[in-house]
C-alpha positions as semicolon CSV with decimal commas, in nm:
position;residue;x (nm);y (nm);z (nm)
1;G;12,904;14,205;20,264
2;T;12,816;13,859;20,386
3;R;12,466;13,940;20,424
4;S;12,439;14,019;20,050
5;S;12,621;13,711;19,959
6;V;12,366;13,491;20,156
7;A;12,080;13,651;19,981
8;H;12,263;13,620;19,652
9;T;12,314;13,245;19,710
10;N;11,952;13,201;19,823
11;T;11,834;13,391;19,498
12;I;12,024;13,177;19,290
13;F;11,911;12,863;19,454
14;L;11,523;12,953;19,473
15;T;11,538;13,093;19,104
16;H;11,696;12,817;18,939
17;T;11,531;12,551;19,153
18;Y;11,175;12,652;19,124
19;C;11,120;12,931;18,849
20;H;11,388;12,956;18,582
21;H;11,318;12,610;18,415
22;W;10,964;12,721;18,314
23;I;11,082;12,991;18,109
24;S;11,455;12,870;17,964
25;P;11,598;12,564;17,853
26;I;11,710;12,363;18,166
27;Q;12,079;12,364;18,074
28;D;12,080;12,754;18,135
29;S;12,059;12,669;18,517
30;I;12,365;12,455;18,511
31;A;12,606;12,748;18,534
32;P;12,404;12,960;18,764
33;L;12,358;12,687;19,022
34;L;12,734;12,616;19,031
35;E;12,799;12,993;19,088
36;G;12,542;12,946;19,397
37;Y;12,746;12,650;19,505
38;Q;13,079;12,855;19,500
39;V;12,925;13,172;19,650
40;G;12,773;12,934;19,950
41;L;13,113;12,783;20,002
42;E;13,296;13,105;20,003
43;I;13,073;13,269;20,271
44;G;13,028;12,932;20,474
45;D;12,674;12,840;20,381
46;T;12,756;12,499;20,322
47;D;12,378;12,396;20,328
48;R;12,252;12,627;20,080
49;A;12,593;12,543;19,866
50;C;12,496;12,173;19,868
51;F;12,139;12,224;19,770
52;C;12,268;12,427;19,456
53;L;12,483;12,126;19,375
54;V;12,214;11,863;19,444
55;V;11,983;12,059;19,204
56;R;12,259;12,095;18,947
57;S;12,342;11,733;18,953
58;Y;11,966;11,613;18,895
59;R;11,950;11,885;18,611
60;I;12,242;11,744;18,447
61;Y;12,069;11,390;18,442
62;F;11,751;11,518;18,326
63;M;11,951;11,713;18,030
64;G;12,077;11,363;17,899
65;Q;12,408;11,396;17,947
66;P;12,601;11,086;17,866
67;L;12,587;10,858;18,167
68;A;12,929;10,779;18,195
69;S;13,027;11,164;18,270
70;I;12,731;11,197;18,503
71;Q;12,852;10,906;18,694
72;N;13,195;11,058;18,734
73;E;13,055;11,395;18,830
74;L;12,832;11,232;19,086
75;E;13,117;11,017;19,240
76;A;13,311;11,360;19,275
77;T;12,998;11,528;19,437
78;V;12,963;11,258;19,669
79;Q;13,320;11,296;19,810
80;V;13,252;11,675;19,832
81;M;12,943;11,604;20,050
82;T;13,104;11,372;20,259
83;Q;13,391;11,621;20,326
84;L;13,132;11,904;20,409
85;K;12,924;11,674;20,630
86;Q;12,611;11,713;20,415
87;D;12,444;11,381;20,481
88;S;12,100;11,485;20,351
89;A;12,251;11,606;20,023
90;R;12,483;11,333;20,001
91;L;12,200;11,084;20,039
92;R;12,011;11,282;19,732
93;I;12,313;11,236;19,506
94;L;12,370;10,854;19,609
95;I;12,019;10,817;19,501
96;L;12,094;10,948;19,146
97;L;12,433;10,775;19,148
98;T;12,270;10,460;19,192
99;T;12,003;10,514;18,906
100;V;12,282;10,610;18,675
101;K;12,487;10,295;18,762
102;R;12,176;10,094;18,689
103;L;12,103;10,258;18,370
104;R;12,458;10,211;18,261
105;G;12,396;9,817;18,304
106;G;12,648;9,724;18,573
107;L;12,719;9,398;18,677
108;D;12,454;9,182;18,825
109;A;12,598;9,167;19,165
110;E;12,649;9,538;19,178
111;A;12,271;9,573;19,079
112;G;12,171;9,374;19,350
113;A;12,384;9,580;19,586
114;D;12,242;9,886;19,443
115;D;11,876;9,758;19,491
116;K;11,984;9,707;19,876
117;T;12,136;10,047;19,898
118;M;11,795;10,197;19,760
119;D;11,582;9,984;19,976
120;S;11,797;10,073;20,280
121;M;11,772;10,450;20,207
122;L;11,387;10,388;20,155
123;A;11,351;10,244;20,489
124;T;11,565;10,503;20,657
125;A;11,349;10,779;20,495
126;A;11,017;10,594;20,592
127;D;11,142;10,552;20,965
128;T;11,273;10,913;21,004
129;H;10,967;11,063;20,801
130;N;11,222;11,208;20,539
131;T;11,142;11,326;20,177
132;L;11,418;11,101;20,071
133;S;11,168;10,830;19,987
134;A;11,008;11,048;19,701
135;F;11,362;11,052;19,553
136;V;11,440;10,691;19,581
137;N;11,083;10,566;19,476
138;L;11,107;10,830;19,152
139;M;11,439;10,683;19,053
140;K;11,360;10,312;19,117
141;L;11,030;10,396;18,901
142;E;11,232;10,546;18,620
143;V;11,492;10,251;18,623
144;F;11,217;9,979;18,653
145;V;10,962;10,105;18,416
146;L;11,120;10,321;18,155
147;F;11,440;10,092;18,142
C-alpha cells in the first residue's frame, strides 16, 4: 500500500544519501536514487522524490561525468523542480548548475551573471537562515580554489 511505498522511498533516500557511499562506489547509488524519485512521484511524495533527485544530481557531479551531460541533466531537473513547485530542491540544483557552467568556461558576461546568481542565493539563504549557504559556499570554493 501507500504506507509501504512511503517507507520504501524514505529508506532509499536515507540509505543512499547517508550510508551506502561508505561501503560501495558512489555510482551504485545513482539507479536507486532515481527509483526513489520515481516511487515518490507515484505516491505523491514530491518532497522526498525531489530530495532523491537532488542527491542523485550531486552524485553524478562527484562521479566526474562529462560536464556537458551533467549540465543537460541539471537543466532538465530544474524544469522538473519548477513544475513540482519544489523551490528548495530547485535552488540546490541551480547552485550545482551554476558551478557546472562556470567549470565549462562560459562567457565572461555569463560568468558575471552566475556570480550574481550565487551571491543572491547566498544572501537569501543567510537572510532566511537556510542551509543553502553551505551549498553555495562549497560550490564557489570548488570553482574558485580548485579551478
